[in-house]
mmCIF file of C-alpha atoms and ligand atoms in Angstrom:
data_model
loop_
_atom_site.group_PDB
_atom_site.id
_atom_site.type_symbol
_atom_site.label_atom_id
_atom_site.label_comp_id
_atom_site.label_asym_id
_atom_site.label_seq_id
_atom_site.Cartn_x
_atom_site.Cartn_y
_atom_site.Cartn_z
ATOM 1 C CA MET A 1 -1.978 10.522 17.711
ATOM 2 C CA THR A 2 1.528 9.167 17.183
ATOM 3 C CA ILE A 3 1.459 5.766 15.483
ATOM 4 C CA THR A 4 4.652 3.777 14.876
ATOM 5 C CA ARG A 5 5.223 0.292 13.568
ATOM 6 C CA PHE A 6 7.603 -2.635 13.562
ATOM 7 C CA ALA A 7 7.496 -4.451 10.226
ATOM 8 C CA PRO A 8 9.593 -7.622 10.281
ATOM 9 C CA SER A 9 9.900 -9.990 7.327
ATOM 10 C CA PRO A 10 9.464 -13.634 8.337
ATOM 11 C CA ASN A 11 12.536 -14.899 6.508
ATOM 12 C CA GLY A 12 14.553 -15.671 9.625
ATOM 13 C CA PRO A 13 14.227 -15.428 13.402
ATOM 14 C CA LEU A 14 14.426 -12.050 15.119
ATOM 15 C CA HIS A 15 17.751 -11.175 16.716
ATOM 16 C CA LEU A 16 18.799 -8.424 19.071
ATOM 17 C CA GLY A 17 18.972 -5.891 16.213
ATOM 18 C CA HIS A 18 15.263 -6.436 15.627
ATOM 19 C CA ALA A 19 14.547 -6.163 19.344
ATOM 20 C CA PHE A 20 16.362 -2.842 19.289
ATOM 21 C CA SER A 21 14.259 -1.661 16.347
ATOM 22 C CA ALA A 22 10.996 -2.828 17.922
ATOM 23 C CA ILE A 23 11.839 -1.134 21.225
ATOM 24 C CA ALA A 24 12.837 2.108 19.494
ATOM 25 C CA SER A 25 9.544 2.103 17.624
ATOM 26 C CA HIS A 26 7.431 1.078 20.619
ATOM 27 C CA ASP A 27 9.020 3.623 22.937
ATOM 28 C CA ARG A 28 8.709 6.400 20.345
ATOM 29 C CA ALA A 29 4.943 5.831 20.277
ATOM 30 C CA MET A 30 4.670 5.522 24.069
ATOM 31 C CA ARG A 31 6.512 8.817 24.547
ATOM 32 C CA ASP A 32 3.447 10.498 23.020
ATOM 33 C CA SER A 33 0.928 8.011 24.525
ATOM 34 C CA GLY A 34 0.508 6.741 20.982
ATOM 35 C CA GLU A 35 0.098 3.341 19.415
ATOM 36 C CA PHE A 36 2.609 0.713 18.327
ATOM 37 C CA LEU A 37 1.727 -1.592 15.418
ATOM 38 C CA LEU A 38 3.087 -4.933 14.256
ATOM 39 C CA ARG A 39 2.951 -5.669 10.526
ATOM 40 C CA ILE A 40 4.268 -8.916 9.097
ATOM 41 C CA GLU A 41 5.919 -8.235 5.729
ATOM 42 C CA ASP A 42 5.423 -11.665 4.223
ATOM 43 C CA ILE A 43 5.492 -11.186 0.463
ATOM 44 C CA ASP A 44 9.081 -12.187 -0.056
ATOM 45 C CA GLY A 45 8.077 -15.315 -1.981
ATOM 46 C CA ALA A 46 10.343 -18.269 -1.445
ATOM 47 C CA ARG A 47 12.184 -16.714 1.487
ATOM 48 C CA SER A 48 9.025 -16.199 3.549
ATOM 49 C CA ARG A 49 8.385 -18.689 6.379
ATOM 50 C CA PRO A 50 4.839 -18.063 7.660
ATOM 51 C CA GLU A 51 5.406 -20.070 10.847
ATOM 52 C CA LEU A 52 7.845 -17.404 12.038
ATOM 53 C CA ALA A 53 5.053 -14.853 12.510
ATOM 54 C CA ASP A 54 3.922 -16.616 15.712
ATOM 55 C CA GLU A 55 7.487 -16.552 16.975
ATOM 56 C CA PHE A 56 7.646 -12.799 16.315
ATOM 57 C CA ARG A 57 4.446 -12.241 18.311
ATOM 58 C CA ALA A 58 5.826 -14.270 21.203
ATOM 59 C CA ASP A 59 9.165 -12.421 21.017
ATOM 60 C CA LEU A 60 7.473 -9.016 21.281
ATOM 61 C CA ALA A 61 5.336 -10.154 24.224
ATOM 62 C CA TRP A 62 8.455 -11.558 25.914
ATOM 63 C CA LEU A 63 10.199 -8.204 25.523
ATOM 64 C CA GLY A 64 7.158 -6.555 27.131
ATOM 65 C CA LEU A 65 6.086 -4.706 23.978
ATOM 66 C CA ALA A 66 2.301 -4.563 23.633
ATOM 67 C CA CYS A 67 1.255 -4.009 20.039
ATOM 68 C CA ARG A 68 -1.757 -3.978 17.759
ATOM 69 C CA GLU A 69 -1.240 -6.249 14.796
ATOM 70 C CA VAL A 70 -2.443 -4.997 11.420
ATOM 71 C CA PRO A 71 -3.010 -7.251 8.385
ATOM 72 C CA ALA A 72 0.075 -8.905 6.944
ATOM 73 C CA GLN A 73 1.229 -7.854 3.490
ATOM 74 C CA SER A 74 -0.037 -11.075 1.922
ATOM 75 C CA GLN A 75 -3.570 -9.846 2.776
ATOM 76 C CA ARG A 76 -3.133 -6.603 0.887
ATOM 77 C CA ILE A 77 -2.089 -7.581 -2.622
ATOM 78 C CA ALA A 78 -5.189 -5.996 -4.168
ATOM 79 C CA SER A 79 -4.195 -2.562 -2.888
ATOM 80 C CA TYR A 80 -0.664 -2.954 -4.285
ATOM 81 C CA ARG A 81 -2.095 -3.990 -7.639
ATOM 82 C CA ALA A 82 -4.452 -0.999 -7.710
ATOM 83 C CA ALA A 83 -1.581 1.404 -6.967
ATOM 84 C CA ALA A 84 0.603 -0.167 -9.661
ATOM 85 C CA ASP A 85 -2.297 0.131 -12.130
ATOM 86 C CA ASN A 86 -2.622 3.756 -11.159
ATOM 87 C CA LEU A 87 1.044 4.489 -11.797
ATOM 88 C CA ARG A 88 0.877 2.563 -15.059
ATOM 89 C CA ALA A 89 -2.106 4.644 -16.162
ATOM 90 C CA MET A 90 -0.048 7.752 -15.403
ATOM 91 C CA GLY A 91 2.581 6.430 -17.824
ATOM 92 C CA LEU A 92 5.172 6.071 -15.069
ATOM 93 C CA LEU A 93 5.789 2.304 -15.164
ATOM 94 C CA TYR A 94 7.388 0.296 -17.931
ATOM 95 C CA PRO A 95 7.899 -3.440 -18.283
ATOM 96 C CA CYS A 96 11.396 -4.855 -17.933
ATOM 97 C CA THR A 97 12.459 -8.310 -19.002
ATOM 98 C CA CYS A 98 16.173 -8.017 -18.239
ATOM 99 C CA THR A 99 17.810 -10.739 -16.177
ATOM 100 C CA ARG A 100 20.004 -9.914 -13.189
ATOM 101 C CA ALA A 101 23.055 -10.903 -15.219
ATOM 102 C CA GLU A 102 22.103 -8.570 -18.080
ATOM 103 C CA ILE A 103 21.648 -5.712 -15.649
ATOM 104 C CA ALA A 104 24.937 -6.415 -13.891
ATOM 105 C CA ALA A 105 26.734 -6.460 -17.253
ATOM 106 C CA ALA A 106 25.198 -3.205 -18.499
ATOM 107 C CA ALA A 107 25.026 -1.163 -15.285
ATOM 108 C CA HIS A 108 27.838 1.252 -14.534
ATOM 109 C CA THR A 109 26.696 2.857 -11.303
ATOM 110 C CA GLN A 110 25.736 1.467 -7.926
ATOM 111 C CA GLY A 111 22.680 2.776 -6.094
ATOM 112 C CA PRO A 112 21.561 2.055 -2.518
ATOM 113 C CA ASP A 113 19.855 -1.213 -3.595
ATOM 114 C CA GLY A 114 22.507 -2.451 -6.046
ATOM 115 C CA PRO A 115 23.344 -1.590 -9.654
ATOM 116 C CA ILE A 116 21.386 1.300 -11.148
ATOM 117 C CA TYR A 117 19.249 -0.002 -13.945
ATOM 118 C CA PRO A 118 20.640 1.368 -17.232
ATOM 119 C CA GLY A 119 17.187 1.858 -18.805
ATOM 120 C CA THR A 120 17.602 -0.851 -21.446
ATOM 121 C CA CYS A 121 13.928 -1.835 -21.583
ATOM 122 C CA LEU A 122 12.759 1.777 -21.482
ATOM 123 C CA ARG A 123 14.791 2.518 -24.600
ATOM 124 C CA ARG A 124 13.823 -0.625 -26.474
ATOM 125 C CA GLY A 125 10.141 -0.359 -25.476
ATOM 126 C CA ALA A 126 9.908 -3.918 -24.100
ATOM 127 C CA ARG A 127 6.471 -5.488 -24.318
ATOM 128 C CA PRO A 128 4.824 -6.640 -21.109
ATOM 129 C CA ASN A 129 4.609 -10.390 -20.591
ATOM 130 C CA THR A 130 4.073 -12.573 -17.561
ATOM 131 C CA GLU A 131 7.816 -12.635 -16.969
ATOM 132 C CA ALA A 132 8.171 -8.863 -16.876
ATOM 133 C CA ALA A 133 8.865 -6.748 -13.828
ATOM 134 C CA TRP A 134 7.548 -3.169 -13.832
ATOM 135 C CA ARG A 135 9.927 -0.307 -13.209
ATOM 136 C CA LEU A 136 9.263 3.274 -12.227
ATOM 137 C CA ASP A 137 10.456 5.775 -14.830
ATOM 138 C CA ILE A 138 12.201 7.847 -12.203
ATOM 139 C CA GLU A 139 13.039 10.740 -14.471
ATOM 140 C CA GLN A 140 9.416 11.259 -15.541
ATOM 141 C CA ALA A 141 8.200 10.696 -11.990
ATOM 142 C CA ALA A 142 10.618 13.280 -10.570
ATOM 143 C CA ILE A 143 9.616 15.821 -13.235
ATOM 144 C CA LEU A 144 5.961 15.263 -12.446
ATOM 145 C CA ALA A 145 6.504 15.545 -8.698
ATOM 146 C CA GLY A 146 8.879 18.523 -8.623
ATOM 147 C CA PRO A 147 11.031 19.139 -5.533
ATOM 148 C CA LEU A 148 9.944 17.221 -2.436
ATOM 149 C CA GLU A 149 11.086 17.273 1.177
ATOM 150 C CA TRP A 150 10.812 14.860 4.035
ATOM 151 C CA THR A 151 11.817 15.006 7.676
ATOM 152 C CA ASP A 152 13.801 12.589 9.783
ATOM 153 C CA GLU A 153 13.590 13.210 13.509
ATOM 154 C CA ARG A 154 17.315 12.647 13.985
ATOM 155 C CA ARG A 155 18.737 14.159 10.800
ATOM 156 C CA GLY A 156 16.278 16.948 10.073
ATOM 157 C CA VAL A 157 14.748 18.078 6.790
ATOM 158 C CA GLN A 158 15.883 16.204 3.661
ATOM 159 C CA GLN A 159 15.501 17.075 -0.008
ATOM 160 C CA ALA A 160 14.114 13.955 -1.699
ATOM 161 C CA ARG A 161 16.667 12.425 -4.075
ATOM 162 C CA PRO A 162 14.846 9.377 -5.458
ATOM 163 C CA GLU A 163 16.977 9.447 -8.619
ATOM 164 C CA MET A 164 19.807 7.826 -6.632
ATOM 165 C CA PHE A 165 17.920 4.509 -7.026
ATOM 166 C CA GLY A 166 17.418 4.764 -10.770
ATOM 167 C CA ASP A 167 14.327 3.065 -12.211
ATOM 168 C CA VAL A 168 13.361 0.863 -9.266
ATOM 169 C CA VAL A 169 11.201 -2.220 -9.682
ATOM 170 C CA LEU A 170 7.774 -1.635 -8.136
ATOM 171 C CA TRP A 171 6.052 -4.780 -9.361
ATOM 172 C CA ARG A 172 8.084 -7.940 -9.261
ATOM 173 C CA LYS A 173 7.772 -11.088 -11.292
ATOM 174 C CA ASP A 174 8.685 -13.402 -8.379
ATOM 175 C CA ALA A 175 6.639 -11.646 -5.677
ATOM 176 C CA PRO A 176 3.708 -9.337 -6.085
ATOM 177 C CA ALA A 177 4.925 -5.901 -5.118
ATOM 178 C CA SER A 178 8.304 -4.522 -4.234
ATOM 179 C CA TYR A 179 9.161 -3.540 -0.691
ATOM 180 C CA HIS A 180 9.081 0.125 -1.689
ATOM 181 C CA LEU A 181 5.540 0.066 -3.023
ATOM 182 C CA ALA A 182 4.096 -2.253 -0.371
ATOM 183 C CA ALA A 183 5.640 -0.548 2.667
ATOM 184 C CA THR A 184 4.662 2.927 1.449
ATOM 185 C CA LEU A 185 1.052 1.915 0.855
ATOM 186 C CA ASP A 186 0.822 0.011 4.136
ATOM 187 C CA ASP A 187 2.202 2.822 6.255
ATOM 188 C CA ALA A 188 -0.458 5.108 4.789
ATOM 189 C CA ALA A 189 -3.250 2.539 5.186
ATOM 190 C CA ASP A 190 -2.212 1.854 8.786
ATOM 191 C CA GLY A 191 -2.156 5.552 9.662
ATOM 192 C CA VAL A 192 1.523 5.441 10.628
ATOM 193 C CA THR A 193 2.619 8.934 11.620
ATOM 194 C CA HIS A 194 6.258 8.068 12.441
ATOM 195 C CA VAL A 195 7.997 5.540 10.222
ATOM 196 C CA THR A 196 10.521 4.159 12.691
ATOM 197 C CA ARG A 197 13.166 1.832 11.286
ATOM 198 C CA GLY A 198 16.925 1.359 11.082
ATOM 199 C CA VAL A 199 19.190 3.935 9.496
ATOM 200 C CA ASP A 200 20.211 1.218 6.999
ATOM 201 C CA LEU A 201 16.867 1.984 5.305
ATOM 202 C CA PHE A 202 17.369 5.754 5.363
ATOM 203 C CA HIS A 203 17.788 6.082 1.586
ATOM 204 C CA ALA A 204 14.628 4.095 0.884
ATOM 205 C CA SER A 205 12.676 7.034 2.291
ATOM 206 C CA HIS A 206 13.657 9.150 -0.740
ATOM 207 C CA ILE A 207 11.723 6.742 -2.945
ATOM 208 C CA HIS A 208 8.874 6.379 -0.467
ATOM 209 C CA ARG A 209 8.441 10.151 -0.339
ATOM 210 C CA LEU A 210 8.151 10.250 -4.134
ATOM 211 C CA LEU A 211 5.623 7.408 -4.138
ATOM 212 C CA GLN A 212 3.541 9.173 -1.497
ATOM 213 C CA HIS A 213 3.354 12.198 -3.739
ATOM 214 C CA LEU A 214 2.493 10.234 -6.873
ATOM 215 C CA LEU A 215 -0.166 8.177 -5.108
ATOM 216 C CA GLY A 216 -1.649 11.036 -3.079
ATOM 217 C CA LEU A 217 -0.757 9.492 0.290
ATOM 218 C CA PRO A 218 -0.211 11.321 3.587
ATOM 219 C CA VAL A 219 3.403 12.156 4.436
ATOM 220 C CA PRO A 220 4.630 10.812 7.792
ATOM 221 C CA THR A 221 7.674 11.846 9.777
ATOM 222 C CA TRP A 222 10.576 9.392 9.725
ATOM 223 C CA HIS A 223 12.717 8.228 12.583
ATOM 224 C CA HIS A 224 15.737 6.245 11.425
ATOM 225 C CA HIS A 225 17.320 4.814 14.522
ATOM 226 C CA PRO A 226 20.921 3.555 14.740
ATOM 227 C CA VAL A 227 21.577 -0.099 13.964
ATOM 228 C CA LEU A 228 23.222 -2.527 16.339
ATOM 229 C CA VAL A 229 26.556 -3.759 15.078
ATOM 230 C CA GLU A 230 28.910 -6.564 16.061
ATOM 231 C CA SER A 231 32.197 -5.685 17.672
ATOM 232 C CA ASP A 232 33.762 -5.823 14.162
ATOM 233 C CA GLY A 233 31.434 -2.995 13.089
ATOM 234 C CA ARG A 234 29.205 -5.151 10.873
ATOM 235 C CA LYS A 235 25.435 -5.010 11.243
ATOM 236 C CA LEU A 236 23.845 -7.872 13.181
ATOM 237 C CA ALA A 237 22.261 -10.066 10.536
ATOM 238 C CA LYS A 238 20.189 -13.197 10.237
ATOM 239 C CA ARG A 239 22.435 -14.472 7.503
ATOM 240 C CA ARG A 240 25.466 -14.264 9.768
ATOM 241 C CA ASP A 241 23.637 -16.249 12.435
ATOM 242 C CA ALA A 242 23.104 -13.516 14.984
ATOM 243 C CA PRO A 243 21.572 -15.379 17.966
ATOM 244 C CA ALA A 244 17.778 -15.626 17.793
ATOM 245 C CA ILE A 245 15.948 -13.963 20.639
ATOM 246 C CA ALA A 246 13.450 -16.845 20.491
ATOM 247 C CA ASP A 247 16.251 -19.103 21.781
ATOM 248 C CA ARG A 248 16.811 -16.824 24.750
ATOM 249 C CA ARG A 249 13.063 -16.741 25.346
ATOM 250 C CA ARG A 250 12.854 -20.527 25.301
ATOM 251 C CA ALA A 251 15.884 -20.800 27.551
ATOM 252 C CA GLY A 252 13.873 -18.951 30.195
ATOM 253 C CA GLU A 253 15.735 -15.637 30.185
ATOM 254 C CA ASP A 254 13.887 -12.571 31.386
ATOM 255 C CA GLY A 255 12.792 -10.679 28.255
ATOM 256 C CA ARG A 256 12.064 -7.460 30.105
ATOM 257 C CA ALA A 257 15.595 -7.450 31.471
ATOM 258 C CA VAL A 258 16.908 -7.927 27.919
ATOM 259 C CA ALA A 259 14.714 -5.016 26.797
ATOM 260 C CA ALA A 260 16.107 -2.890 29.624
ATOM 261 C CA GLU A 261 19.680 -3.544 28.419
ATOM 262 C CA VAL A 262 18.690 -2.577 24.904
ATOM 263 C CA ARG A 263 17.023 0.582 26.185
ATOM 264 C CA SER A 264 20.193 1.694 27.891
ATOM 265 C CA ALA A 265 21.987 1.489 24.512
ATOM 266 C CA LEU A 266 19.159 3.479 22.941
ATOM 267 C CA PHE A 267 19.471 6.090 25.624
ATOM 268 C CA ASP A 268 23.164 6.466 24.776
ATOM 269 C CA THR A 269 22.203 7.098 21.155
ATOM 270 C CA GLY A 270 20.486 10.307 22.074
ATOM 271 C CA ILE A 271 23.795 11.481 23.428
ATOM 272 C CA SER A 272 26.176 10.148 20.797
ATOM 273 C CA GLN A 273 24.070 10.642 17.623
ATOM 274 C CA SER A 274 25.986 7.654 16.301
ATOM 275 C CA ASP A 275 24.421 5.507 13.572
ATOM 276 C CA ALA A 276 26.032 2.277 14.762
ATOM 277 C CA LEU A 277 25.865 0.942 18.297
ATOM 278 C CA THR A 278 27.484 -2.035 19.959
ATOM 279 C CA LEU A 279 25.821 -3.565 23.001
ATOM 280 C CA GLN A 280 28.279 -4.096 25.834
ATOM 281 C CA PRO A 281 28.502 -7.825 26.607
HETATM 282 N N1 LIG B 301 10.473 -5.651 6.411
HETATM 283 C C1 LIG B 301 11.684 -4.894 6.530
HETATM 284 C C2 LIG B 301 12.733 -5.727 7.224
HETATM 285 O O1 LIG B 301 12.421 -6.716 7.868
HETATM 286 C C3 LIG B 301 11.508 -3.613 7.319
HETATM 287 C C4 LIG B 301 10.949 -2.549 6.484
HETATM 288 C C5 LIG B 301 10.623 -1.228 7.148
HETATM 289 O O2 LIG B 301 10.705 -1.106 8.380
HETATM 290 O O3 LIG B 301 10.254 -0.324 6.402
HETATM 291 O O4 LIG B 301 13.894 -5.412 7.107
#
């Protein structure tokens, strides 16, 4: 059975870009008479606002998207810890005590998530302490895994290139697990067959594919849908105050009509293959 998910982080209200993502994911599952899941990704420490989860549920219902909610990430820390222990026992994690400023000063290359970590703590053999983050030794991990492939429904078969991220942090000091570790484990635990999310997270799937291999997890298919952009071409974003759909819900607008507008943009995507879409006002 096809199982997709929408996995919002409660660090700001949902806007139309999220509605687009939720609809893409919901409709992908419904196309195969499958199941659509909601997972609240609430381990982002200080930025997480638990009260937003109820708003998200109401937003999805308003848009007419029935879902089955699975446990939020804050309920699953033990499984993240066990996986990190596993990777550590395989000799693939090392502690890192560098500050952001130290990394910025020493890093020479940018990866998809920011500066590529220059391996300082790997070379100096930093000792673990409570302040340490744990990084994946990507070179060792890639050697162990060998060549890997993954498939995106829109872009076809991909050769995994996790090295583009450098030694990513998998266990954080300010929040339990990194997005990469938590999302990969959760998708497997939830039985997600089609990881449906925005194309802005396309590169993350290279790392997730590697983690699946290392941790012996099933390999899903991916569906990276286009992202909605403003008329200036920039992605809709919470931090730029994209209007909250909760405001439209409270103002008494018809959520199903809003969803229908969004669906017509999604339908166009199939034709244009574009990665960025603007909704007509
Ligand atoms: N929690 C992520 C976000 O809100 C989504 C992650 C995913 O879909 O894999 O951006």
